PDB file of C-alpha atoms in Angstrom:
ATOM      1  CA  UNK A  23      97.180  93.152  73.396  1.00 50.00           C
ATOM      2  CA  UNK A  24      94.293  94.845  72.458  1.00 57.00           C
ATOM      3  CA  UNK A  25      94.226  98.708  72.553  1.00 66.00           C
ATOM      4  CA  UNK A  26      93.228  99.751  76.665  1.00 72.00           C
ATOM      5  CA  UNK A  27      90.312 101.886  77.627  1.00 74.00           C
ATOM      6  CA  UNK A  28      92.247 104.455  80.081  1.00 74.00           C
ATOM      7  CA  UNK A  29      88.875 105.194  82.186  1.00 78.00           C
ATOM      8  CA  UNK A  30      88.827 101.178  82.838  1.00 82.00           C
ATOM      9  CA  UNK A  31      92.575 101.854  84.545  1.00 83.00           C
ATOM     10  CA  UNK A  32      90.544 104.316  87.273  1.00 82.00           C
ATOM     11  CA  UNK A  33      88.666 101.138  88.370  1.00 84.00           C
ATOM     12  CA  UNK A  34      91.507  98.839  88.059  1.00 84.00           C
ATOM     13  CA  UNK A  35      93.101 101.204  90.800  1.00 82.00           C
ATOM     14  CA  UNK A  36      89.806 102.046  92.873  1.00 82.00           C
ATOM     15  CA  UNK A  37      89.937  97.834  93.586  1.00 82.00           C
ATOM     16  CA  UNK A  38      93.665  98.036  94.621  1.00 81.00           C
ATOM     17  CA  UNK A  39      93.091 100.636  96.881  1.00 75.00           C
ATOM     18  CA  UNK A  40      90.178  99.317  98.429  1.00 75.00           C
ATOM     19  CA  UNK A  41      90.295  95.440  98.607  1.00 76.00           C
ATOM     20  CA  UNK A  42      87.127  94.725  97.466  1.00 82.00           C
ATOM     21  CA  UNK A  43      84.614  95.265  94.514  1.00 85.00           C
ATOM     22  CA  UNK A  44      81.689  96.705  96.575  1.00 86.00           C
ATOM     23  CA  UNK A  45      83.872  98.974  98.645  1.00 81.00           C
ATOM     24  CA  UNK A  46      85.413 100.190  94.840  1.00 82.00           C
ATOM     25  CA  UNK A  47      81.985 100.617  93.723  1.00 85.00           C
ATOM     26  CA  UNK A  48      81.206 103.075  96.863  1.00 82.00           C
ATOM     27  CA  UNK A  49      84.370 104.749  96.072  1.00 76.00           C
ATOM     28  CA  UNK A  50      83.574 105.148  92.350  1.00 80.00           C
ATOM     29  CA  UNK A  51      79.491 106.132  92.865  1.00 82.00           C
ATOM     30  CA  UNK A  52      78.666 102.894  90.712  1.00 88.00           C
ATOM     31  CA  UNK A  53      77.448  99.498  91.441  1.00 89.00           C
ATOM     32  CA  UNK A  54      79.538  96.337  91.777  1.00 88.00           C
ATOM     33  CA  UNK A  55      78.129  94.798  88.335  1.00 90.00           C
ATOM     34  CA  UNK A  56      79.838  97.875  86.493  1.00 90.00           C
ATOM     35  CA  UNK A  57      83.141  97.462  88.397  1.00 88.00           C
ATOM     36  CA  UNK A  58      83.294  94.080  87.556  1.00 88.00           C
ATOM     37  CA  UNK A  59      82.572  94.499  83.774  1.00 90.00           C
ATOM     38  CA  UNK A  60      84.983  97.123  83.572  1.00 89.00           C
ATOM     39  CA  UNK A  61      87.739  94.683  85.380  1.00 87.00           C
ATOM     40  CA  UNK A  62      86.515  92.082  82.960  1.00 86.00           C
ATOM     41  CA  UNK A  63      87.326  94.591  79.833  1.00 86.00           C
ATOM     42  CA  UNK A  64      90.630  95.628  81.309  1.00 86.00           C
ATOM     43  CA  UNK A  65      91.966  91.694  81.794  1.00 86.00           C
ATOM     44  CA  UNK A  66      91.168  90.930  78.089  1.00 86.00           C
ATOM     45  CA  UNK A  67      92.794  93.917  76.986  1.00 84.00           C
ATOM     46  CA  UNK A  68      95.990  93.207  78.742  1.00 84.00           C
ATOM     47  CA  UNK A  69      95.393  89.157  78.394  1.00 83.00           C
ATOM     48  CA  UNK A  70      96.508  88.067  82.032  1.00 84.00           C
ATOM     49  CA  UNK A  71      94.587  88.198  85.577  1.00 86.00           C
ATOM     50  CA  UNK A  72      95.551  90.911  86.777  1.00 85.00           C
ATOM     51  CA  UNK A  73      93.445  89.975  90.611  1.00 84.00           C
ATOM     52  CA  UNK A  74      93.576  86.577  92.408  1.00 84.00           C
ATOM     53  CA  UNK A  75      90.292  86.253  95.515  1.00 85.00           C
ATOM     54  CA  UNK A  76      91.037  85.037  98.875  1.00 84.00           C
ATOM     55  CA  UNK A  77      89.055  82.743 100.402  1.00 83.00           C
ATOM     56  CA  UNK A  78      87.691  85.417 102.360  1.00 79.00           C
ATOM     57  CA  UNK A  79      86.717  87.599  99.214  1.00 76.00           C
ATOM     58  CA  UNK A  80      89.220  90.323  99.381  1.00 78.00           C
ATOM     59  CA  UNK A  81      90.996  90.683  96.507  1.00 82.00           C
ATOM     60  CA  UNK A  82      94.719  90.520  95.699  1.00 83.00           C
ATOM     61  CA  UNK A  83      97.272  91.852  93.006  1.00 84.00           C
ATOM     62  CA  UNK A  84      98.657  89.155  91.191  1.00 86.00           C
ATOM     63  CA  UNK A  85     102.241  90.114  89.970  1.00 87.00           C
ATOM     64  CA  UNK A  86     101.244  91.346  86.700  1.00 86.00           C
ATOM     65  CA  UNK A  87      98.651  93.531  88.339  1.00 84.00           C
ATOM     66  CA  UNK A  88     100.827  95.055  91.070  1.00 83.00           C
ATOM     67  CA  UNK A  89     103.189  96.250  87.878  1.00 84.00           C
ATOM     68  CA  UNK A  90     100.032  97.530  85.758  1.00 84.00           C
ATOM     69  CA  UNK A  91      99.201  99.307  89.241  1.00 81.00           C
ATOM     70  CA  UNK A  92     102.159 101.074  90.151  1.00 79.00           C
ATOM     71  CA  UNK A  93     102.292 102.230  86.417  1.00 82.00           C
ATOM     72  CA  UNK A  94      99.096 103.811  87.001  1.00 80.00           C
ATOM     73  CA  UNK A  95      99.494 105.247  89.837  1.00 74.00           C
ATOM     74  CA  UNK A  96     103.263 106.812  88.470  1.00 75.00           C
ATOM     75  CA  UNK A  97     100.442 108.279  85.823  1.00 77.00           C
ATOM     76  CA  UNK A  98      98.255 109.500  88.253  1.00 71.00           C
ATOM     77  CA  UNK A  99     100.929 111.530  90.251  1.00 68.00           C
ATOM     78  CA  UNK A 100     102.398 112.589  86.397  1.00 71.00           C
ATOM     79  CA  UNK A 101      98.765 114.273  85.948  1.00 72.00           C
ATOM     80  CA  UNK A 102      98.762 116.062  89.184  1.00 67.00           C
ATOM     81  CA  UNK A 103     102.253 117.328  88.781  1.00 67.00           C
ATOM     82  CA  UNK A 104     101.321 118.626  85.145  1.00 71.00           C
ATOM     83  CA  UNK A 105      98.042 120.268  86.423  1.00 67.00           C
ATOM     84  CA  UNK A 106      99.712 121.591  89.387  1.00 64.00           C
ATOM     85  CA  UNK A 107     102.196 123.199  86.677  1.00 64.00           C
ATOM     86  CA  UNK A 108      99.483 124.574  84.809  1.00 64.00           C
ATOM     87  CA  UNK A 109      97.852 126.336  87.385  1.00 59.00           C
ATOM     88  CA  UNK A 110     101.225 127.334  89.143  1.00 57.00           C
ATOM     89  CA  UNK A 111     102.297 129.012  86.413  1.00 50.00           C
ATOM     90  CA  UNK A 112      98.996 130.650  86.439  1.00 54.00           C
ATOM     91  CA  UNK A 113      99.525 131.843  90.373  1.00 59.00           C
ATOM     92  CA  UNK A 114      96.211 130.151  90.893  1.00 73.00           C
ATOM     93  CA  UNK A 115      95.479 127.589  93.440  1.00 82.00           C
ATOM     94  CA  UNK A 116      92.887 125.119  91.783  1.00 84.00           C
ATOM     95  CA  UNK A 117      91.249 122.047  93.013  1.00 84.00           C
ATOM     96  CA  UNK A 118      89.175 120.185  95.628  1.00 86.00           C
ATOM     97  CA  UNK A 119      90.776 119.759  99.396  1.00 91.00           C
ATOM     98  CA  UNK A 120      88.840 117.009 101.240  1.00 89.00           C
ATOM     99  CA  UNK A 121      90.287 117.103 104.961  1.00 94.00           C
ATOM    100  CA  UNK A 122      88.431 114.747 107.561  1.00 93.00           C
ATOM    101  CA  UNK A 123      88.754 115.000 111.233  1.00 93.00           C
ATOM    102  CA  UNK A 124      86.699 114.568 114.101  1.00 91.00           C
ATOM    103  CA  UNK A 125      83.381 116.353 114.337  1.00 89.00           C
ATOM    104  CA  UNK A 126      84.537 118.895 117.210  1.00 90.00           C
ATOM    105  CA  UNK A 127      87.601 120.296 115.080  1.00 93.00           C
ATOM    106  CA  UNK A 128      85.504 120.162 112.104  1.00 93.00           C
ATOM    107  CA  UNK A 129      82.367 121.745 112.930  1.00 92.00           C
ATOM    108  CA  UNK A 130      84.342 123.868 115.945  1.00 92.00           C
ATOM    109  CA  UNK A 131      87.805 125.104 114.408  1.00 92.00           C
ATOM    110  CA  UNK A 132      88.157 124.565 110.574  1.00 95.00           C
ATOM    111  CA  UNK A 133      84.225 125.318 109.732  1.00 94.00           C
ATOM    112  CA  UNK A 134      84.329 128.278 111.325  1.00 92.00           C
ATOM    113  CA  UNK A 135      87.540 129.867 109.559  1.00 93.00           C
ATOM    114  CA  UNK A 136      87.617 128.135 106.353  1.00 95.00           C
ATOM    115  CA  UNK A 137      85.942 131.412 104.854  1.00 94.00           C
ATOM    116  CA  UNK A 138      89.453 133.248 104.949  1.00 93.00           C
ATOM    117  CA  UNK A 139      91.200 130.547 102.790  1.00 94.00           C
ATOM    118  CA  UNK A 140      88.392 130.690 100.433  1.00 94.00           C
ATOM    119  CA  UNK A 141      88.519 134.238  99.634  1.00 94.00           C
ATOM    120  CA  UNK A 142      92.810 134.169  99.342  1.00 93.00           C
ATOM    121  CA  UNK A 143      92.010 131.258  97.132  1.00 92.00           C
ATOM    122  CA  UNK A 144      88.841 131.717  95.360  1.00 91.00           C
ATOM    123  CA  UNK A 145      88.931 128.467  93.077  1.00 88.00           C
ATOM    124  CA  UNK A 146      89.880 125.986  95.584  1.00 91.00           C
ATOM    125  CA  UNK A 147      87.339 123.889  96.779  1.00 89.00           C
ATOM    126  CA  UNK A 148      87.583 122.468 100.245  1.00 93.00           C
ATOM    127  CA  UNK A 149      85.369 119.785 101.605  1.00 91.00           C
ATOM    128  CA  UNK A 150      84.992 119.269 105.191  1.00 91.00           C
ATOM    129  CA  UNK A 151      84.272 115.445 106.504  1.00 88.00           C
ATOM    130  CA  UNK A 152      83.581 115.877 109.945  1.00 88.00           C
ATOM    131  CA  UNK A 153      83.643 112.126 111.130  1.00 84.00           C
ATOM    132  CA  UNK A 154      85.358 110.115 113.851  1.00 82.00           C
ATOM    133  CA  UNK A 155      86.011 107.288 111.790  1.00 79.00           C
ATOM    134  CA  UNK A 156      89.663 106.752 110.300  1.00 79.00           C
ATOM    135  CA  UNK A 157      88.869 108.052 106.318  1.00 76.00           C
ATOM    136  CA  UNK A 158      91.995 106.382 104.603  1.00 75.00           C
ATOM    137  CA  UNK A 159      94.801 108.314 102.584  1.00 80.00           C
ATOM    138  CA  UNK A 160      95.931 105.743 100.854  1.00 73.00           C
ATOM    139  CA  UNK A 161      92.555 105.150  99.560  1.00 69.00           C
ATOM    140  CA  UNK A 162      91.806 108.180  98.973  1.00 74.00           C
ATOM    141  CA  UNK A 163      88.914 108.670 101.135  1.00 78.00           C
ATOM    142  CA  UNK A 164      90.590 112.335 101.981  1.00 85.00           C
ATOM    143  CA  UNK A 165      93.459 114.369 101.314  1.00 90.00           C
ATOM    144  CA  UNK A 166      94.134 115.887 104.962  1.00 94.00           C
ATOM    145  CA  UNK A 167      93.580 114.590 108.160  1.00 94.00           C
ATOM    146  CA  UNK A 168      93.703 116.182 111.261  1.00 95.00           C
ATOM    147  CA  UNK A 169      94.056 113.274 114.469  1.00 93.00           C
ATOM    148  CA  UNK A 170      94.485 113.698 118.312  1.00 92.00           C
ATOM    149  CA  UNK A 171      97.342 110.334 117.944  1.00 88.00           C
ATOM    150  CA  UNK A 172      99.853 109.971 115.788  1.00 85.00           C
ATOM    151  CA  UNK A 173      99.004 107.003 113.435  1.00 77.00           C
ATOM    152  CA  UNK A 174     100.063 103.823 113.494  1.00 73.00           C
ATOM    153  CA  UNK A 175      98.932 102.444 109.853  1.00 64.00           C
ATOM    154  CA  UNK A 176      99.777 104.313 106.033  1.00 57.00           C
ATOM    155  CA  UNK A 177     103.716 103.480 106.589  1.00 66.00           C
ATOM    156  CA  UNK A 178     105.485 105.534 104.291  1.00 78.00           C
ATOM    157  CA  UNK A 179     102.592 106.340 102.388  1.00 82.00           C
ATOM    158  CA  UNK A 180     100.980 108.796 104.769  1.00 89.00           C
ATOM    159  CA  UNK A 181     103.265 111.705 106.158  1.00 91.00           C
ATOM    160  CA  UNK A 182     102.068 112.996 109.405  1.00 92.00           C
ATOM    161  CA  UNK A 183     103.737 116.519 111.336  1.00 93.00           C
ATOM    162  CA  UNK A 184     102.412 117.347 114.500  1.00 94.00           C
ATOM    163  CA  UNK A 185     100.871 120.900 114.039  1.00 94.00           C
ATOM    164  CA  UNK A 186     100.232 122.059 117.618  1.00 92.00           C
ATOM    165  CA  UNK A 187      98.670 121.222 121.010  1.00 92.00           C
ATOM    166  CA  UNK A 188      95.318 121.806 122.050  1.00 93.00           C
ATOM    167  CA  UNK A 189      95.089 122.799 125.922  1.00 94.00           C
ATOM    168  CA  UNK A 190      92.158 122.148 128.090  1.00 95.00           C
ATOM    169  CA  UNK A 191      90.698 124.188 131.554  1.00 95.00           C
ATOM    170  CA  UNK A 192      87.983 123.978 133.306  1.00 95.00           C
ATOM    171  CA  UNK A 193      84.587 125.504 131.948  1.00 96.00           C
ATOM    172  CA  UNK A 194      81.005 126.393 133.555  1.00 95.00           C
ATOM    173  CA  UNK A 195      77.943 128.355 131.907  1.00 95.00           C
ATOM    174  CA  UNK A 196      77.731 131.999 132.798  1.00 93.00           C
ATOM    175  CA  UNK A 197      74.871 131.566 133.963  1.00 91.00           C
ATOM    176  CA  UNK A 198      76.075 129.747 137.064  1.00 89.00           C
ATOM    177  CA  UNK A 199      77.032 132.499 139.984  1.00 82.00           C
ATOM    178  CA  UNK A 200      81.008 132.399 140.491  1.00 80.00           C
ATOM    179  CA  UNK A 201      80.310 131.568 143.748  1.00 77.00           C
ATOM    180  CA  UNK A 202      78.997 128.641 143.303  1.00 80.00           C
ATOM    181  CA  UNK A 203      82.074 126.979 141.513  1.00 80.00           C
ATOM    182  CA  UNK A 204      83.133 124.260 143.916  1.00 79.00           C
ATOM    183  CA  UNK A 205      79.792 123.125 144.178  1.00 85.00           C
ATOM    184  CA  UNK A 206      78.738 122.340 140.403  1.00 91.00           C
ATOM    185  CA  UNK A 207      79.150 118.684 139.230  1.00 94.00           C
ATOM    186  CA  UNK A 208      81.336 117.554 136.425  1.00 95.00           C
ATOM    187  CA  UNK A 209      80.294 116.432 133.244  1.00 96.00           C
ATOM    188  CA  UNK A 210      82.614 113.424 132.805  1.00 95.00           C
ATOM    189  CA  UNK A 211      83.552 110.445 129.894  1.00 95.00           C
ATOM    190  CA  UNK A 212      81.837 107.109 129.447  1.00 94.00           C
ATOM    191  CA  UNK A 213      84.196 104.251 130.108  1.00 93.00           C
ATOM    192  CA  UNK A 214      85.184 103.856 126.276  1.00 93.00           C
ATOM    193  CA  UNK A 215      86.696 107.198 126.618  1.00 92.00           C
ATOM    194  CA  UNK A 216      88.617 106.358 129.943  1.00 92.00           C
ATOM    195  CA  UNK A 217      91.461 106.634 128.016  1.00 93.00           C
ATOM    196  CA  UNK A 218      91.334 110.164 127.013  1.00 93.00           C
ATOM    197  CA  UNK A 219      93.614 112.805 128.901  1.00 94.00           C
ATOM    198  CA  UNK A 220      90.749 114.611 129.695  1.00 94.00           C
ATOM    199  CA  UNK A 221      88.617 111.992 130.927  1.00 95.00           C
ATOM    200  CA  UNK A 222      91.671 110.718 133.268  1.00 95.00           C
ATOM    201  CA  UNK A 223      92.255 114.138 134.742  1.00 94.00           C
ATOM    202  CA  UNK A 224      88.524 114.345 135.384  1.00 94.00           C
ATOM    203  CA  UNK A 225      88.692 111.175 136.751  1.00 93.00           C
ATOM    204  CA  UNK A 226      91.818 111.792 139.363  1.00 92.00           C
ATOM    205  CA  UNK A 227      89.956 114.729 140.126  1.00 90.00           C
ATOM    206  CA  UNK A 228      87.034 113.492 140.983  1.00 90.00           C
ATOM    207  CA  UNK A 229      88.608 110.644 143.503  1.00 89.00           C
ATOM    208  CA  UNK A 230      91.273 112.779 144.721  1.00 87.00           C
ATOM    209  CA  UNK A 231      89.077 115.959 146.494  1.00 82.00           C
ATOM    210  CA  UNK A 232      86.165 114.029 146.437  1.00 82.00           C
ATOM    211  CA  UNK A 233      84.058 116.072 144.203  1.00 85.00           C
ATOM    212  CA  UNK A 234      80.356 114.667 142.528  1.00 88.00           C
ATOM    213  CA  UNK A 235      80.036 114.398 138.869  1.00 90.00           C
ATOM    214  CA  UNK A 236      76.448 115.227 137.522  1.00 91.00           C
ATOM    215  CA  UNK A 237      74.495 111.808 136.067  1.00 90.00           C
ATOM    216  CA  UNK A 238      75.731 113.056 132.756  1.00 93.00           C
ATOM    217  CA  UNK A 239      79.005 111.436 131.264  1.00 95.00           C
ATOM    218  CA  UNK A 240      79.534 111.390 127.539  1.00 95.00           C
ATOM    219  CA  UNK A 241      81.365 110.111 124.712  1.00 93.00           C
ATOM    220  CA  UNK A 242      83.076 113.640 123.370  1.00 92.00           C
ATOM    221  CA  UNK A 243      84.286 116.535 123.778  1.00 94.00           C
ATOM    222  CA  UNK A 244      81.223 117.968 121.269  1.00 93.00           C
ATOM    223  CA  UNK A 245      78.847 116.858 124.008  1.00 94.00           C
ATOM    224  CA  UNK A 246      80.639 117.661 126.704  1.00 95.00           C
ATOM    225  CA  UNK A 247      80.900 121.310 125.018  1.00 96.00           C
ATOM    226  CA  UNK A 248      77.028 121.454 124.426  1.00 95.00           C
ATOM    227  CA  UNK A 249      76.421 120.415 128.119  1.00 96.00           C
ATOM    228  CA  UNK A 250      78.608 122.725 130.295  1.00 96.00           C
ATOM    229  CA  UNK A 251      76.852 125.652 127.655  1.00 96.00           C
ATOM    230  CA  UNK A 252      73.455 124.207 128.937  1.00 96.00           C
ATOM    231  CA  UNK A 253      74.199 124.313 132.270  1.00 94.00           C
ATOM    232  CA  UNK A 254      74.577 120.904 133.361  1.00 95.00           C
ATOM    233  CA  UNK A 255      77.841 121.384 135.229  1.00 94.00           C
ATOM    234  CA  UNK A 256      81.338 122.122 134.709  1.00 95.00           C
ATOM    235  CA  UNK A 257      84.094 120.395 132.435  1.00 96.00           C
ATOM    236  CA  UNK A 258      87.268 120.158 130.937  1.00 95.00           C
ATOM    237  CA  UNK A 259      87.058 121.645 127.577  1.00 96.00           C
ATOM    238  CA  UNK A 260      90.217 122.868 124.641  1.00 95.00           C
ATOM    239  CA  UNK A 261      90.758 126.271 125.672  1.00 93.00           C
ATOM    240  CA  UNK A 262      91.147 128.004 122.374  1.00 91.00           C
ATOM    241  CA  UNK A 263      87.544 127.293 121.499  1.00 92.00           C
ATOM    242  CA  UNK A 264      85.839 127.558 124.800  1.00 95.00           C
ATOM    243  CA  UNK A 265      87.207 130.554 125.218  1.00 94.00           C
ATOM    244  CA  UNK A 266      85.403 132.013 121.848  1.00 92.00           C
ATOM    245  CA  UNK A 267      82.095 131.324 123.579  1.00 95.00           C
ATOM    246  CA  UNK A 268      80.219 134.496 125.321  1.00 95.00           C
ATOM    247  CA  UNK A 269      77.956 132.102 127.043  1.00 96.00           C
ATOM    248  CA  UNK A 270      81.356 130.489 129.064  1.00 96.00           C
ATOM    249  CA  UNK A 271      83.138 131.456 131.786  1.00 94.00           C
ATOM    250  CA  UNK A 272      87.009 129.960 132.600  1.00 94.00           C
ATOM    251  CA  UNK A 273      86.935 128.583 135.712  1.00 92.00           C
ATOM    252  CA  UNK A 274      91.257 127.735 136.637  1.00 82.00           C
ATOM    253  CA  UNK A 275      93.797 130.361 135.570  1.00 63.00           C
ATOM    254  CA  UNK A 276      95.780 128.080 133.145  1.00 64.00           C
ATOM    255  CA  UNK A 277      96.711 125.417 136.393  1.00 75.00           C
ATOM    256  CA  UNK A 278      95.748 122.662 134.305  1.00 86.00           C
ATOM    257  CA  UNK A 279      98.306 120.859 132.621  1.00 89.00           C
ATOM    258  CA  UNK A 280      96.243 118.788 130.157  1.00 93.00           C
ATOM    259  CA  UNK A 281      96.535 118.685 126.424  1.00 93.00           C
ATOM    260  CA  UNK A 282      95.949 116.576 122.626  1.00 94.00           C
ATOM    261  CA  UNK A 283      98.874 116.800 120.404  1.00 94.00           C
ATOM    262  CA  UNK A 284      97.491 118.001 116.816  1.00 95.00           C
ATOM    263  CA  UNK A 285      98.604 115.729 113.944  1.00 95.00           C
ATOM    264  CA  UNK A 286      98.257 116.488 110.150  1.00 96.00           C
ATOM    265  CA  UNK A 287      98.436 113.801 107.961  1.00 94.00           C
ATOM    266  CA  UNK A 288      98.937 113.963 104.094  1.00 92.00           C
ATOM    267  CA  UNK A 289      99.556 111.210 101.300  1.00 88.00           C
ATOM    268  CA  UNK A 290     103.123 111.441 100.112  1.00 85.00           C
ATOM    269  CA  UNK A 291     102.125 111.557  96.446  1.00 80.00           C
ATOM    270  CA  UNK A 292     100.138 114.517  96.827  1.00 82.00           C
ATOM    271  CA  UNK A 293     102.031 116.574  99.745  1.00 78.00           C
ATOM    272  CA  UNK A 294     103.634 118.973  97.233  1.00 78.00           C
ATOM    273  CA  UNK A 295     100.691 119.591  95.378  1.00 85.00           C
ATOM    274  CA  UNK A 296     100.260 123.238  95.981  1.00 86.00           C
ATOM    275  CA  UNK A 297      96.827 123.045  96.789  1.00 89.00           C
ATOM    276  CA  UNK A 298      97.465 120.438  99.174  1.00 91.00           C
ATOM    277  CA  UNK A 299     100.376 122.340 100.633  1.00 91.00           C
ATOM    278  CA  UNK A 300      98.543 125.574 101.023  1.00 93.00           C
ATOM    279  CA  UNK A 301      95.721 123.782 102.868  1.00 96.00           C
ATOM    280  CA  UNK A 302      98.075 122.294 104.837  1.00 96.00           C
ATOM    281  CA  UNK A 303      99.918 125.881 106.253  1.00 95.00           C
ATOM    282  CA  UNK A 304      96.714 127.213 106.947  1.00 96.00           C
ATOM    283  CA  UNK A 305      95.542 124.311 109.293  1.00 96.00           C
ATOM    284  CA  UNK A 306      99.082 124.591 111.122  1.00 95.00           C
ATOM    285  CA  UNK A 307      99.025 127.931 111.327  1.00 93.00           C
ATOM    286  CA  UNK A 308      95.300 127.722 113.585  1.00 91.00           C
ATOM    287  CA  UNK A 309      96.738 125.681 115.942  1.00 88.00           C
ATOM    288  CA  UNK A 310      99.880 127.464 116.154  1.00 80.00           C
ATOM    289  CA  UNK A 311      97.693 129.808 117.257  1.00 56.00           C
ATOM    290  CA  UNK A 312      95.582 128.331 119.406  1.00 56.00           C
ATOM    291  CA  UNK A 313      98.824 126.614 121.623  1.00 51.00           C
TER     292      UNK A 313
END
């Protein structure tokens, strides 16, 4: 065997994760041709295949590889552990935090309070992805994520607590005269989002004491947010954060009984890394808050 260039093992582990040389390549901020030559390097070092392709392109371990694999990746969490150590011992909390969640917790909740964590940890870096798509843990798209559902895919891999509820009332624009309450439209969900608690209470609502909804319905709570603040009607909206805004005024006196559990979701490898743990408490502790 010849001697192993560690930096191709990165790649080796970038394809396992995500199934495919192109979507390694995005992962790694290369192009496909490098992936592939580094693959190439690594399988004459070791001297056996280490992928098979299916016939619809994805790629699979072959038995060899899923050994060479779970070797690396017993490195990986080895070098976390040890830099974790390092910096433990130093009392410092080092590193880069990427946490993905929807745009309206994102840009609403975590944006808006991050600065705190910052200055109690001054080298920790923390990214925020504020996206509705499903950023993988296993892959390493992100380190946190924060989801209205628990999930159904990670298995064992991905350890998820729920952190807290997030209540909704009933919201109008102060600029609307309190007596004119019963007589503002709602702002209601598109039928993609018919599922939603929110969007079925609205819904019941709306049938039940016949009330009209504006010709506004939308597909989040983000623009559901921006259009009771603009005066298009009235909505259901989190209370925690509605709340926060001058230019909104409460409309129920905490009647409603509508909520989103609050789940936090962590790889296993990395949930003790302090870092990752420390993130982690602070997110909880919002939304302990906030129930």
């Amino acid at each position: 065997m010849q001697n192993l260039n560690w930096n191709d093992l990165r790649y080796l582990l970038a394809v396992k994760r995500a199934g495919s040389l192109s979507a390694a390549a995005r992962q790694m901020g290369v192009d496909d041709t490098t992936v592939s030559r580094r693959l190439g390097a690594l399988r004459r070092a070791l001297g056996e295949d280490l992928f098979v392709r299916r016939p619809d392109g994805a790629l699979v371990l072959t038995d060899h590889g899923a050994k060479v694999t779970s070797r690396i990746e017993a490195m990986e969490r080895e070098s976390d552990l040890l830099t974790e150590t390092f910096t433990a011992s130093a009392g410092k909390c080092i590193g880069t935090v990427r946490i993905t969640s929807v745009p309206f917790l994102i840009n609403r909740c975590l944006a808006r309070q991050v600065d705190g964590l910052l200055r109690q940890h001054p080298k920790l870096q923390v990214d925020l992805i504020p996206d509705s798509r499903d950023f993988s843990l296993t892959l390493r798209e992100a380190d946190i994520a924060l989801r209205f559902v628990r999930p159904v895919t990670g298995g064992n891999q991905v350890i998820a607590r729920r952190i807290g509820l997030l209540p909704f009332s009933v919201f109008a624009a102060k600029s609307h005269s309190p007596g004119t309450d019963l007589d503002l439209p709602w702002i209601t969900y598109d039928d993609s989002m018919a599922h939603l608690p929110q969007a079925k209470w609205l819904a019941r609502t709306l049938k039940q004491n016949g009330e009209k909804s504006t010709g506004l319905r939308v597909h989040d709570v983000e623009t559901a947010l921006e259009a009771v603040i603009a005066g298009v009607g009235k909505s259901l909206l989190p209370t925690p954060i509605a709340d926060r805004i001058p230019t909104l005024r409460r409309l129920d006196a905490g009647t409603i009984d509508v909520s989103r559990e609050v789940w936090l979701l962590s790889h296993r490898n990395q949930h003790s890394l302090r870092r990752i743990s420390e993130v982690s408490k602070w997110i909880a502790a919002l939304f302990e808050d906030s129930g």
